[in-house]
Structures are given as structure tokens and as C-alpha cells.
XYZ file of C-alpha atoms in Angstrom:
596
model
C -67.009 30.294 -65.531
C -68.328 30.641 -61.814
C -65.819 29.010 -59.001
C -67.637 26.294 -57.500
C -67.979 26.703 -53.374
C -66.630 24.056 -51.047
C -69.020 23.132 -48.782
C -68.300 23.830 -45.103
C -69.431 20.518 -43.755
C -68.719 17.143 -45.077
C -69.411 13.233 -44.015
C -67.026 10.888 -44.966
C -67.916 7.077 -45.408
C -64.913 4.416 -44.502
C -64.799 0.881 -43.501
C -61.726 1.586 -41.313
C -59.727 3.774 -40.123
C -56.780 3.822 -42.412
C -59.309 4.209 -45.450
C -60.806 7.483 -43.236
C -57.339 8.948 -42.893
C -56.852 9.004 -46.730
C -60.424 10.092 -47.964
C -59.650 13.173 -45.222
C -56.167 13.622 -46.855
C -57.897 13.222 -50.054
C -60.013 16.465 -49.012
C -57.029 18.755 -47.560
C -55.109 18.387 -50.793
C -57.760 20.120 -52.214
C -58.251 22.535 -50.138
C -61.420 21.660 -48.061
C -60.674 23.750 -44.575
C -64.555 22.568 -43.155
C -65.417 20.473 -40.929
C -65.315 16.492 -41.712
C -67.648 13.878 -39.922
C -66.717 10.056 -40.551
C -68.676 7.374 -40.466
C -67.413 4.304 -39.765
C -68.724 0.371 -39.904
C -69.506 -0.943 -36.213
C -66.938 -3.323 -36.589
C -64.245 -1.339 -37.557
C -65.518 1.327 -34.205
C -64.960 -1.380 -32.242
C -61.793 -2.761 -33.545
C -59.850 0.830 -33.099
C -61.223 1.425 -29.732
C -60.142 -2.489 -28.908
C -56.769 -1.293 -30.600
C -56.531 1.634 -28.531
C -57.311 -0.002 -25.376
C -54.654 -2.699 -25.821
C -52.104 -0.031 -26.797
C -52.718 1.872 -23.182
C -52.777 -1.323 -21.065
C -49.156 -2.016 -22.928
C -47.808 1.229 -21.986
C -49.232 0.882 -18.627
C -47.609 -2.214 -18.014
C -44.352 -0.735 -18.768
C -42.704 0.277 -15.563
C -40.939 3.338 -16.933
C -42.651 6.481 -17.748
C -43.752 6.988 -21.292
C -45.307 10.524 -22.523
C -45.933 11.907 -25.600
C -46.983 15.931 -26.573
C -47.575 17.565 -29.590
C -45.729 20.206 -31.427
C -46.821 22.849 -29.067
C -45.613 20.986 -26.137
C -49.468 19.832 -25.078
C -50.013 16.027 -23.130
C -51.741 13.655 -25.392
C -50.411 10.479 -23.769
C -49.038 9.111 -20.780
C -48.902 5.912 -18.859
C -49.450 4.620 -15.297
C -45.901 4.617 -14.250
C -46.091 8.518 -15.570
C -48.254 9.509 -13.510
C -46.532 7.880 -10.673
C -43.625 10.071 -11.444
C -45.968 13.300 -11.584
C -48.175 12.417 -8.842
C -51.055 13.210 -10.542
C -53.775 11.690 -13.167
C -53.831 11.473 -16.339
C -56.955 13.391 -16.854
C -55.052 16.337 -15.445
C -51.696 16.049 -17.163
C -53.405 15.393 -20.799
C -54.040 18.615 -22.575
C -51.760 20.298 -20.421
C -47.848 21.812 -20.619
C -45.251 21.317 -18.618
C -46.150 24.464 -17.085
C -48.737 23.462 -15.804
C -48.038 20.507 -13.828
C -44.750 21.554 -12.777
C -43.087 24.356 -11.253
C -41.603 27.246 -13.140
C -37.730 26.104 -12.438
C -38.560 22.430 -13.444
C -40.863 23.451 -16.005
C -38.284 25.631 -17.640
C -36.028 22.702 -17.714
C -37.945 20.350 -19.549
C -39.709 22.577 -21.719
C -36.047 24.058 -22.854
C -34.963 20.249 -23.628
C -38.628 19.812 -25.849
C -37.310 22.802 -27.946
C -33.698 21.844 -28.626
C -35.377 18.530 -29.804
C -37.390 19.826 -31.823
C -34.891 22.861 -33.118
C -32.184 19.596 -33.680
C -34.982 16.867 -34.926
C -33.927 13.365 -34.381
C -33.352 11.809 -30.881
C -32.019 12.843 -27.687
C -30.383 10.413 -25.089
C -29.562 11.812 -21.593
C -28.893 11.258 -17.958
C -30.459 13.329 -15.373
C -31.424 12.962 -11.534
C -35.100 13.315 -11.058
C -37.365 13.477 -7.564
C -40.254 11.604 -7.854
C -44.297 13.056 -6.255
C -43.737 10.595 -3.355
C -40.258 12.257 -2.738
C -37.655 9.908 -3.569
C -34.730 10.359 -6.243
C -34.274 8.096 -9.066
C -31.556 8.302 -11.464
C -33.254 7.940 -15.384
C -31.991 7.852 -18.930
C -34.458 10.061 -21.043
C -34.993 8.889 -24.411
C -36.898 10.957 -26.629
C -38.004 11.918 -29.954
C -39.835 13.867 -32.500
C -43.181 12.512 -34.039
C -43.415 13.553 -37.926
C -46.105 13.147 -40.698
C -46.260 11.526 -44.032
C -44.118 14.735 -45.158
C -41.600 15.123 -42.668
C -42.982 17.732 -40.923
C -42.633 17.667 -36.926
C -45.955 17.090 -34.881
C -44.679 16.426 -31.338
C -42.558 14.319 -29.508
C -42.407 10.878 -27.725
C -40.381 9.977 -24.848
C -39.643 7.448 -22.232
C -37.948 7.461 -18.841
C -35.407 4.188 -17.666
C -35.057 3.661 -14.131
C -30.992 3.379 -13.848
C -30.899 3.994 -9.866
C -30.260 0.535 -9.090
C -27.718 0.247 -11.856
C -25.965 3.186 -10.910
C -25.497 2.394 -6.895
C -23.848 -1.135 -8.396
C -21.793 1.171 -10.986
C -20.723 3.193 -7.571
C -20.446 0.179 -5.948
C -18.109 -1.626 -8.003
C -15.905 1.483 -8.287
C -15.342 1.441 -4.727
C -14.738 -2.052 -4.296
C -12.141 -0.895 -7.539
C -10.608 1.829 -5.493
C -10.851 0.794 -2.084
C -8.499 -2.083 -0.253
C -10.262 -4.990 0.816
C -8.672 -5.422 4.013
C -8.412 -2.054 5.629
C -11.440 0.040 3.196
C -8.351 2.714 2.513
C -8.001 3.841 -0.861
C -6.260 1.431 -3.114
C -3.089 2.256 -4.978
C -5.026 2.666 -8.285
C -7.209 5.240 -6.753
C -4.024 6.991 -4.678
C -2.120 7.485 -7.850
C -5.052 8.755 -10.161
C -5.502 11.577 -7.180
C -2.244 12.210 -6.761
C -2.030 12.875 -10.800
C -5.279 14.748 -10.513
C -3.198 17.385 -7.653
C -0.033 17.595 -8.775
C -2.501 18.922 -12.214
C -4.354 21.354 -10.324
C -3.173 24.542 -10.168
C -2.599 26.892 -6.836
C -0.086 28.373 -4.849
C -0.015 25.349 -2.433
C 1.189 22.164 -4.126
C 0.354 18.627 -2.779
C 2.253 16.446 -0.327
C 2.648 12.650 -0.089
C 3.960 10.805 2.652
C 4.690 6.923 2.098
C 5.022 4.364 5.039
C 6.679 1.397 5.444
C 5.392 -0.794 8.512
C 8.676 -2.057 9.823
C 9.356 -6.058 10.589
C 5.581 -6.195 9.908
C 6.634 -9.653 8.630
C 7.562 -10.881 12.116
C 3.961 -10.167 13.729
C 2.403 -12.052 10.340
C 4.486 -15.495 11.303
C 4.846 -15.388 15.631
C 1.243 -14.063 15.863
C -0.559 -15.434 12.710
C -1.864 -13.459 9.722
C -5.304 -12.744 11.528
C -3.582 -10.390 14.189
C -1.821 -9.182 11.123
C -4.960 -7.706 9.527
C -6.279 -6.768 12.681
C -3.190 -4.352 13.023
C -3.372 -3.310 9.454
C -6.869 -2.353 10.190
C -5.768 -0.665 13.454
C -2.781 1.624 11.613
C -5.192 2.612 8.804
C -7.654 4.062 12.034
C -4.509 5.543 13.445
C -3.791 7.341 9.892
C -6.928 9.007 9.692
C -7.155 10.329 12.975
C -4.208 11.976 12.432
C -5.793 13.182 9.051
C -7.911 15.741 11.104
C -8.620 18.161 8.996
C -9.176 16.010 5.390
C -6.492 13.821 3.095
C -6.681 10.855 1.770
C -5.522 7.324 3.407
C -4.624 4.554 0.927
C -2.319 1.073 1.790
C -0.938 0.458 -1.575
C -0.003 -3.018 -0.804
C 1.047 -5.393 2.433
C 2.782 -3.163 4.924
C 2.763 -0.222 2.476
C 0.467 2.746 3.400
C 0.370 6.275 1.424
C -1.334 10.005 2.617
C -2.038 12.479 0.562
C -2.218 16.432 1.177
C -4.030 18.913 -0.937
C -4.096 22.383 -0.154
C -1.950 22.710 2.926
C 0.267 25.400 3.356
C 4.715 24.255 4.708
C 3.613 24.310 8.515
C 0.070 22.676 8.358
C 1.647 19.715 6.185
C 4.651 20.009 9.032
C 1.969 19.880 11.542
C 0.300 16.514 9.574
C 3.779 14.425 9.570
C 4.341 15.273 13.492
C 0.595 13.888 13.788
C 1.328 10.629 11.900
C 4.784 9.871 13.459
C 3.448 10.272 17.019
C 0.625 8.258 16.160
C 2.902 5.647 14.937
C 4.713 5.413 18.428
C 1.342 4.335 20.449
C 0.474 1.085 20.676
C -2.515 -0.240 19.225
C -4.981 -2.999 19.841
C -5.035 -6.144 17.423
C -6.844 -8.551 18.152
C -6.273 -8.855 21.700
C -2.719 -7.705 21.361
C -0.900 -4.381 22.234
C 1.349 -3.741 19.417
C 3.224 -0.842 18.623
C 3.903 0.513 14.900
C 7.227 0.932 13.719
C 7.400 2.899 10.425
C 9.658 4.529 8.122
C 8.231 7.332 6.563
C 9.066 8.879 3.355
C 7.973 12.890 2.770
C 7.793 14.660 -0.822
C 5.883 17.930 -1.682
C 5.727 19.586 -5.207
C 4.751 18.937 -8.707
C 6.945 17.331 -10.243
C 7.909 13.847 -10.137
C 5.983 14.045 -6.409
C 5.369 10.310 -5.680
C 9.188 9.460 -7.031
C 10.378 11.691 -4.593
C 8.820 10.397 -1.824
C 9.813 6.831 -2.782
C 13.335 8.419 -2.481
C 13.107 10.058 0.651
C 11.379 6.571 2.039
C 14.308 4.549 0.589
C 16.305 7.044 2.991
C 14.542 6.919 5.727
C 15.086 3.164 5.739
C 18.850 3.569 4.917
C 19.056 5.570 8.566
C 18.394 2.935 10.143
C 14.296 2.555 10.036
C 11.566 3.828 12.171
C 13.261 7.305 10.644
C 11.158 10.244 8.589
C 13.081 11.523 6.491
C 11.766 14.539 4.037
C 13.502 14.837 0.351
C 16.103 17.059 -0.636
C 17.624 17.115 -4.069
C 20.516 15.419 -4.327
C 18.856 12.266 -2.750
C 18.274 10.540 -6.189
C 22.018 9.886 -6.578
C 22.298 8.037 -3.642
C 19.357 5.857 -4.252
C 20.844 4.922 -7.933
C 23.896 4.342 -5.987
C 22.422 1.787 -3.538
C 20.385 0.263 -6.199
C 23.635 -0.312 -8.395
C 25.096 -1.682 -5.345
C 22.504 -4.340 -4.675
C 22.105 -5.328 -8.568
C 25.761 -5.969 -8.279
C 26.060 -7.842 -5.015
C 22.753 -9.956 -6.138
C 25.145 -11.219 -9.209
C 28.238 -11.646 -6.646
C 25.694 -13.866 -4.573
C 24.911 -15.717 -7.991
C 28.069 -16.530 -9.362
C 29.149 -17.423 -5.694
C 31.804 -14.309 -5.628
C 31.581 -13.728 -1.972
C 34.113 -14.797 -0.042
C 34.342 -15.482 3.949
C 37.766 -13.758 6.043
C 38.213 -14.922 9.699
C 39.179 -13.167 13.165
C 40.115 -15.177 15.583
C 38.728 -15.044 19.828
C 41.693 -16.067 22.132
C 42.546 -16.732 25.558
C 44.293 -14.188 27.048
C 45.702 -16.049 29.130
C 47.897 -17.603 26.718
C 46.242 -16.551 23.599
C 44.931 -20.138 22.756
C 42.264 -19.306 19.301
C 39.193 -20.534 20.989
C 36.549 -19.780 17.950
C 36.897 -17.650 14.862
C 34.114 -15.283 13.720
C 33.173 -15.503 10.043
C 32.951 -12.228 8.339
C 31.705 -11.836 4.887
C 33.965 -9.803 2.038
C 32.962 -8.391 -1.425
C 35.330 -7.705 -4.180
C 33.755 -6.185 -7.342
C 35.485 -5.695 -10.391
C 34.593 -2.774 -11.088
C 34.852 -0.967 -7.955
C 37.150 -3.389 -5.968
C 36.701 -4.068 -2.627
C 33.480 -3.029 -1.046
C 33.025 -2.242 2.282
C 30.789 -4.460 4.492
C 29.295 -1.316 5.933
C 28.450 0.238 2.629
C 26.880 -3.515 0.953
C 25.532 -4.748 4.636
C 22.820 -2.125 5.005
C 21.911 -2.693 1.183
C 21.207 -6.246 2.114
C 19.340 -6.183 4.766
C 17.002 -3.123 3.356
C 15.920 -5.276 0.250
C 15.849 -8.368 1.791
C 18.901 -10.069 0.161
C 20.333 -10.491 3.575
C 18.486 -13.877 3.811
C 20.070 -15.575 0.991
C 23.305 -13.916 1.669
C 23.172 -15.322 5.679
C 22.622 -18.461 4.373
C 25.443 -18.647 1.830
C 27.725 -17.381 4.677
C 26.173 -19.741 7.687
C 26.808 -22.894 4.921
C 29.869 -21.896 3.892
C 31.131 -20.976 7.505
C 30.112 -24.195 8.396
C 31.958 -25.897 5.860
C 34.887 -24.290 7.280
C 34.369 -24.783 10.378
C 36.325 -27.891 11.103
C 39.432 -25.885 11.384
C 38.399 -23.731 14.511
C 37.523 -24.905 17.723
C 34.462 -22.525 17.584
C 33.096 -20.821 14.850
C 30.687 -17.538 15.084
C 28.272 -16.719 12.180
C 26.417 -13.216 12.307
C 22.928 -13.119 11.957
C 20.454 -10.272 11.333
C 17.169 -9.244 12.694
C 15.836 -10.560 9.195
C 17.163 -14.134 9.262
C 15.831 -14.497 12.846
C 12.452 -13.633 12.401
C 12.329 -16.188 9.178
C 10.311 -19.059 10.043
C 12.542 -21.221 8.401
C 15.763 -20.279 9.687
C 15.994 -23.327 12.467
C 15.701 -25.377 9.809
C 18.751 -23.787 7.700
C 20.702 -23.634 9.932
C 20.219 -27.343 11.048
C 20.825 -28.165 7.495
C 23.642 -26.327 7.057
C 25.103 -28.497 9.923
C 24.292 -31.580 8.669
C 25.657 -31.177 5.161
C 29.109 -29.739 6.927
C 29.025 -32.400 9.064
C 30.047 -29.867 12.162
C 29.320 -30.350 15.185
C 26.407 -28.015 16.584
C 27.936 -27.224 19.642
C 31.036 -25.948 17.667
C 28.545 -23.300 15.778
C 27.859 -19.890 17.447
C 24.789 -18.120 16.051
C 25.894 -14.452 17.337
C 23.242 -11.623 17.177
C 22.607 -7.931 18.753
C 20.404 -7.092 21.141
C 18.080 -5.286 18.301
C 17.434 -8.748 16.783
C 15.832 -9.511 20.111
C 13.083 -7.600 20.474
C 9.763 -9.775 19.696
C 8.764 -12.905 20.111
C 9.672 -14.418 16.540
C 13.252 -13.677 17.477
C 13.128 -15.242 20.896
C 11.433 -18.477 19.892
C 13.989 -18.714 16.711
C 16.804 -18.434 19.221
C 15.924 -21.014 21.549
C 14.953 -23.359 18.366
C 18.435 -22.885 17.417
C 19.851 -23.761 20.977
C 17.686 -26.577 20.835
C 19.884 -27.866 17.991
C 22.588 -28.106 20.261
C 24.073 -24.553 18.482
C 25.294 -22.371 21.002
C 23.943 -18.626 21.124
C 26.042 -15.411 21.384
C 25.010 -11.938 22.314
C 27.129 -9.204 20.315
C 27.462 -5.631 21.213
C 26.618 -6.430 24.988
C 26.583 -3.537 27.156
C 24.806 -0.594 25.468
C 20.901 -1.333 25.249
C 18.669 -0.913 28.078
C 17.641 -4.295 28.285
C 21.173 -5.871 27.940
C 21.835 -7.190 31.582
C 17.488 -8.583 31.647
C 17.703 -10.467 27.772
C 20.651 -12.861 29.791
C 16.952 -13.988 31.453
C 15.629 -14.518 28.564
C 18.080 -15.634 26.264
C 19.539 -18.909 26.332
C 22.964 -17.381 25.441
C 26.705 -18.575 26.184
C 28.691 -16.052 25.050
C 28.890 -12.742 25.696
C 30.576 -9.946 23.358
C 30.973 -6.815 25.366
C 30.846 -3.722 23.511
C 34.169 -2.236 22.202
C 33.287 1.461 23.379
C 34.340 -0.591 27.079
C 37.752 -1.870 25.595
C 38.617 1.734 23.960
C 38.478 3.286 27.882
C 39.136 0.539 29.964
C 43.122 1.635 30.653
C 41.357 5.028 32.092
C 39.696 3.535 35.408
C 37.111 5.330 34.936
C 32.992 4.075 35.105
C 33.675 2.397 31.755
C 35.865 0.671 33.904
C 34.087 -0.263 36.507
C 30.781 -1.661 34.281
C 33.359 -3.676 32.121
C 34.140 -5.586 35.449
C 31.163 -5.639 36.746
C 29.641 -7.420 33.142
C 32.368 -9.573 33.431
C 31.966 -10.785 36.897
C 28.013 -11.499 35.899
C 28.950 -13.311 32.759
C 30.947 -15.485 35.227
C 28.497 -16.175 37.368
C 26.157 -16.993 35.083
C 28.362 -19.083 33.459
C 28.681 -17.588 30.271
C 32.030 -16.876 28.201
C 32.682 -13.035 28.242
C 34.486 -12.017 24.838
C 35.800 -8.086 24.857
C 35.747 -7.244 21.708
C 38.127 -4.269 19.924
C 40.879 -4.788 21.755
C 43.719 -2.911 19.563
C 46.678 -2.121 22.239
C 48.306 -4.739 24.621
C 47.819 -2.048 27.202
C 44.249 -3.036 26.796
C 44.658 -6.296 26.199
C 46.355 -6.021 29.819
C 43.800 -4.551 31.767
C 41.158 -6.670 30.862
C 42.621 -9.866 31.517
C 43.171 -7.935 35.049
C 39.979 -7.258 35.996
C 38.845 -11.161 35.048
C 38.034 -11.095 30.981
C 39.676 -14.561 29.836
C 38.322 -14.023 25.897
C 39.255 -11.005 23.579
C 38.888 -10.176 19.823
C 40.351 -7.104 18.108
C 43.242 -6.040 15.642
C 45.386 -6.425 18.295
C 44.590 -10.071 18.504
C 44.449 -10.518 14.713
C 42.878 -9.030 11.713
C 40.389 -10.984 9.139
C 42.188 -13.351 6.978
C 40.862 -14.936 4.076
C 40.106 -19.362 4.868
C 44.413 -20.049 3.875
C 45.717 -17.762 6.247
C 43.756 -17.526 9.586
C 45.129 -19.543 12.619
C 42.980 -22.606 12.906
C 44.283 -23.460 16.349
C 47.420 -23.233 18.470
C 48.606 -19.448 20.177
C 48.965 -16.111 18.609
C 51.558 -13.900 18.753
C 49.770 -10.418 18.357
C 53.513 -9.216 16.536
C 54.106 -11.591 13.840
C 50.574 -10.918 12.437
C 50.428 -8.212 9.376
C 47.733 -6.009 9.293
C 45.484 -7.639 6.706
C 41.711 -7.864 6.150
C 38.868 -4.993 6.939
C 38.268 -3.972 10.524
C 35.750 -5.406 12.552
């Protein structure tokens, strides 16, 4: 039987599209390879190009690019917004690869991506940077994917390009305002740590370096010259920081007066060179807010690997131990010390508690006839597990972590509950309790619940306590009272003899390093005189203080001191045993109590 011919040419009647597409299915399933004409109702012409029309004006309303391409990579479909992003029309980017519209490099690109979609199938999701015809750079998400038949079989692709430039600047955005302080724009502590752990992780032969500062007494500028000037001379340090930084690291204030600089790829000297920088920066004044003020800061230096920012929390905690305004670089062997110290103030913070402190007295006498004119109230620690403690080792522990404002009041209250058994009697008070706004008021009720009377309380400070305005106007607040004030260590700062200008002080307590040279007639000599005869003019008591020989004890009531303290006047005695009132004999006294 003769094999009956397709024919090469064939019409196909429909009433619609979708019954055209399966008659012409209907005709490759058997194997018809000619050519195929359709004819289709008017109505249903019309309702596929109305169809087709409404589909492009939807795309074209969408402001993100939408394409689509065959299997061989060919344009059959774009929208407006496309062609915005290509720069061209459509009638020249339909029918056309990506080679040619774009360049070869950017061509490659996307016609690489088009085969690992189709290779993989599916979708593909991505984020890439892309420069628009008119020039400028947008930041898209790409989502794409593969167009199949009826049978699975791929026949192009599909894809669509979201604007995310906007997003991502608000992404950036809020990351900075998440790494970044507020106040001063420096890196935040989040961000300081994260690229500290990200340095101490890289490798190379030069390992990072952090240097942590503490603004000294920043407290005091915050309550005499209001928070605003304290800002302002945040913001100023944080300039001064990165000028310093000249060649790169990274500024960050971790909190209040805390500030932090790190160093990446610095060899010993340049890092050397860095800290010299910063510390001599620190020492200029700066401008805040119409006021010069200079930065005081203790400064804490680690470099290494391991355990870096630890380290330089150590080596801080030292440089504050010294004394402050110190810059101190860590050594091993510092970490015992700081355990030490911070075993030392959880233990005196329970003393304070359970109200185990107690208060020893030395008495101030009249040489003349060694009358007790005042006592000074000296606080003592016993612990029971290491026994007594001296002042000098638990004092400096105080003041560093701030306990020393509780523990000056517990001493001013209970020295003025004592009080009524002295003529006079001096209280100690640190550069910390003076600057405390409140500390007028303390000390007024302190006197009131005593009932003593204010002008039988000496508030007796150093020179260094002196040296802003905080101080100064807390002083005469406490004169004001009716306390009186007394100036300890008097002698040995620059500004000694000038602060007795300033100062509303009655008492003077001249500096034992006078007393220990005063039998030698020597210049010590001479200025120990010449103090005294200014304290008398001025009309202020002059106290010599150390006085440990009667030799000594001698020669200053010869060249016109009337007052003296010292062991050889009488040692600190608990409340029961010091001499209220009355005369001393310097022999019958045993040699009790801590020096002072």
C-alpha cells in the first residue's frame, strides 16, 4: 500500500486562539513539518491583539525592567522601564542577543548567567550593581527564570529587575547609625570590638594595637559647666584623636568619657610613634563651646593577639593606679595586680556595708603648751582575712572606682558624730567628693544630724582637689555653712602661696618634707618661716605636720609655728583612747595606730 504524502501547506480554521494552538499541535504529533496558515474569527483577532496590548501597557507600567528571550538567548519582550535601562528601543533590542546591545565584557556577563539558568533550570535570585544608559548606578535584585512547554522542555527565559538602591543606602544607613556614636560620629563600641576581633583574626607579621582612654574628672566639667560644654569637648577630643591618627586607625568612644584606637598593620616604632601623637594631643587645650579646656587622660596600651582588648583594660586600670593622666603599656604580670585591687575593693565595698570601718584620731596641739586644739579623723580597715589594711593600699582603690564617695560620707557622718569630744575636728576629703554636686548638702546634713557645730568641722583637702571650678565653688559652699576650710600638704605645688587668694581657707597644713629638715637651717628652713609668717598675716592657723622628734618640735615653735601634728605629738587612736581635750605629754603616749 502507497504512503500517503503530507501536504506542504495547510490552513487551519479556529474560533480562538487556544483552539489554533491545539489543531497545530494536533498536526506536529503527526508529523506535518509544512507550513500552517490559521484563520481566525474577527472577533477572536481582535480579542488577542486587545489581550496583547493590555499585557504590554501592564508591563510598561511596571517600573522595573522586565525581559524575556528564547532558548537561544534572542529578545522577544521587553518593557518601557527596559529600555530605560538599555538606552535604546525596543525595536532594536527585540530579535537581538545580548551581544548585540551590549559590550563584549557586559555581554559575557549576562549571557554566562542565561546559560547557568538554563544548564540548572528553575530560578535564579541575585544581587548585582548595574549602570544605567543615562549613567547612573542602581543597585537591583535579578529574578529570573526558564520558560518551558507543555512537556517540560526549556524555551527561554523571563526575568525582571528590582530597584533596591534606595533600600540599600537606608540598609547602609542604619548600619552606621548602628556602629557609629551619636554624639561624637566615632565608631561605637559594637563596631570597635567586631574590628578588633576581625585583626587580632587576620594573619601577618604585625599584630594589632589598642589603646583605651579614660577622660579624667570629665565628670567635673559635665556639672560646673553643664552637659552641653560636655559634648562639645567630647566632640573636640574625638577631632583631637584622629588627627593624631595620621596615617589610618580607627576612633571609637565606647561610652561617656571612654574612647578606644585601634592599629592595624603598624610595625613597634610606628605604633610608638601613634601613642606619643595621642598623649601630646591630649595635653593641648581644646575649644568647647567657648571654653579652653584641656584633656586629662589615662591611657591604657596592649598589642598582640591574644586576649588584646583585656590587656589593654589592664594596662588602663594601671595607668589610673599611678596616679592618672599616666600611659602606661602592658607587661605580663599586670593581671595579678588588677585581681588584687579588684579583690580589694569587693572586700572594702562589704566592710562599707556591714559598717566595718572604723575612724582612729591624731590629735593638732599647741606647742606652746600642747593644748589638743582639733583632731583629724583618719579612716582604718581591718579585714578578716587579711587583717589590717593599709590606708595607702585601700585609699587609691577607692577613689579609682568611685567608692570614695560613699566611703567620705560614712567617715564625714561618723566624724561628726564624734566630734563633740574635740575642740576641732578635721575630715579628709578627695578630689571626687568635691567635685560632687551634692556634697554641700552632705556635709550640711551630716552636721545637723550630729548636732556639731559647723565652725568646729574642718573640711581639709590638697591642693590637687583645687584645680577647677567645681572644686572652688564646692569649697566656698561649704564655708558658707559656717565649716571652716583647711589646705593639706601646703608648700609643694606651684600654685600653693596664690590658692590662699582664692580659697577661703583657715588652716594651713605645711608639708612634712619642711618638718623632716627644719633642725638643718637650711632653705627648707627658711620657706617654713617664711609660710609661717604669711599664714600669720593672713590670719590663718599654720599646722606643721610630721613632726616626729622634739628637736623638731623645738625649732618650729622657734621660728613662730604655734600648731603641730606628728607621731611625736601622738599617733591615731581608735574613738576610746584619743585625748579629747586637755595637754599631751609626747612620753606617756605608746606608739599605736598607722602613720599619718
Amino acid at each position: 500500500m502507497s504512503r500517503v504524502p503530507h501536504p506542504t501547506r495547510v490552513v487551519v480554521a479556529a474560533d480562538d486562539l487556544a483552539g489554533a494552538v491545539a489543531k497545530l499541535e494536533q498536526l506536529r504529533a503527526t508529523g506535518f513539518d509544512g507550513v500552517a496558515e490559521v484563520l481566525l474569527a474577527a472577533d477572536a483577532v481582535q480579542q488577542a491583539a486587545h489581550t496583547t496590548h493590555q499585557l504590554q501597557t501592564a508591563i510598561d507600567n511596571i517600573p522595573a525592567p522586565i525581559f524575556s528571550k528564547d532558548a537561544g538567548g534572542v529578545y522577544g519582550a521587553c518593557n518601557t522601564a527596559f529600555e530605560a535601562y538599555v538606552g535604546v528601543s525596543r525595536d532594536r533590542i527585540i530579535g537581538r542577543t545580548v551581544h548585540g546591545i551590549w559590550s563584549k565584557d557586559l555581554a559575557d556577563v549576562y549571557a554566562a548567567a542565561d546559560r547557568a539558568l538554563f544548564d540548572a533550570g528553575g530560578k535564579q535570585v541575585y544581587d548585582a550593581a548595574v549602570v544605567y544608559a543615562d549613567g547612573s548606578r542602581h543597585e537591583v535584585t535579578f529574578y529570573k527564570g526558564v520558560l518551558t512547554d507543555e512537556h517540560g522542555a526549556v524555551t527561554g527565559l523571563s526575568g525582571a529587575m528590582l530597584d533596591i538602591t534606595e533600600r540599600r543606602v537606608l540598609e547602609r544607613r542604619l548600619q552606621e547609625l548602628a556602629d557609629t556614636d551619636p554624639l561624637t560620629g566615632a565608631a561605637n563600641r559594637a563596631l570597635f570590638t567586631r574590628r578588633v576581633d576581625e585583626a587580632v583574626a587576620r594573619p601577618g607579621d604585625c599584630p594589632p594595637a589598642v589603646l583605651l582612654i579614660d577622660l579624667d574628672d570629665f565628670k567635673g566639667i559635665n556639672d560646673t559647666l553643664g552637659h552641653e560644654v560636655g559634648d562639645h569637648f567630647l566632640i573636640a577630643v574625638t577631632g583631637v584623636l584622629r588627627d593624631a591618627l595620621a596615617d589610618g586607625g580607627l576612633v571609637a568612644r565606647l561610652g561617656g568619657d571612654e574612647f578606644a584606637v585601634l592599629l592595624e598593620d603598624r610595625a613597634e616604632a610606628r605604633i610608638e610613634q601613634v601613642v606619643r601623637r595621642v598623649v601630646a594631643a591630649l595635653a593641648r587645650p581644646v575649644e568647647a563651646a567657648g571654653h579652653p579646656l584641656t584633656p586629662r587622660a589615662s591611657i591604657g596600651v596592649a598589642r598582640g593577639r591574644a586576649d588584646l582588648l583585656r590587656h589593654a583594660d589592664i594596662a588602663l586600670y594601671a595607668a589610673k593606679d599611678g596616679g592618672k593622666s599616666r600611659c602606661v603599656h602592658y607587661r605580663p604580670g599586670m593581671r595579678t595586680r588588677v585581681i588584687d585591687h579588684a579583690a580589694t575593693l569587693t572586700a572594702l565595698r562589704r566592710a562599707l556595708a556591714d559598717d566595718r570601718l572604723t575612724l582612729h584620731y591624731q590629735p593638732v596641739v599647741r606647742l606652746g603648751d600642747r593644748t589638743v586644739t582639733g583632731v583629724e579623723a583618719l579612716v582604718r580597715w581591718t579585714d578578716p582575712a587579711r587583717g589590717p589594711v593599709p590606708p595607702a593600699e585601700f585609699l587609691p582603690v577607692a577613689e579609682r572606682s568611685g567608692l570614695i564617695v560613699p566611703l567620705g560620707e560614712w567617715v564625714l557622718r561618723a566624724a561628726c558624730r564624734d566630734g563633740g569630744q574635740a575642740p576641732m575636728t578635721y575630715v579628709n576629703v578627695s578630689a571626687r567628693e568635691l567635685r560632687e554636686t551634692g556634697f554641700a548638702d552632705r556635709v550640711a546634713t551630716a552636721l545637723a544630724i550630729s548636732g556639731l557645730a559647723p565652725d568646729r568641722l574642718v573640711i581639709e583637702v590638697t591642693e590637687a582637689a583645687m584645680d577647677d571650678a567645681a572644686a572652688l565653688a564646692g569649697l566656698h559652699r561649704i564655708r558658707d555653712l559656717g565649716a571652716r576650710i583647711a589646705l593639706d600638704d601646703f608648700g609643694i605645688g606651684r600654685a600653693s602661696v596664690a590658692l590662699l587668694a582664692e580659697v577661703p581657707v583657715a588652716v594651713v597644713k605645711v608639708h612634712r618634707s619642711f618638718t623632716e629638715r627644719i633642725t638643718e637651717n637650711g632653705r627648707h628652713t627658711a620657706v617654713a618661716r617664711a609660710l609661717a609668717r604669711l599664714a600669720d598675716d593672713l590670719g590663718i592657723d599654720a599646722v606643721a605636720k610630721g613632726v616626729e622628734t622634739a628637736a623638731q618640735a623645738r625649732r618650729l615653735q622657734e621660728i613662730g609655728y604655734r600648731h603641730a601634728q606628728g607621731f611625736h605629738i601622738g599617733r591615731p587612736l581608735p574613738r576610746s583612747d584619743h585625748v579629747p581635750a586637755g595637754h599631751i605629754d609626747p612620753s606617756a603616749r605608746p606608739g599605736l595606730g598607722c602613720p599619718n
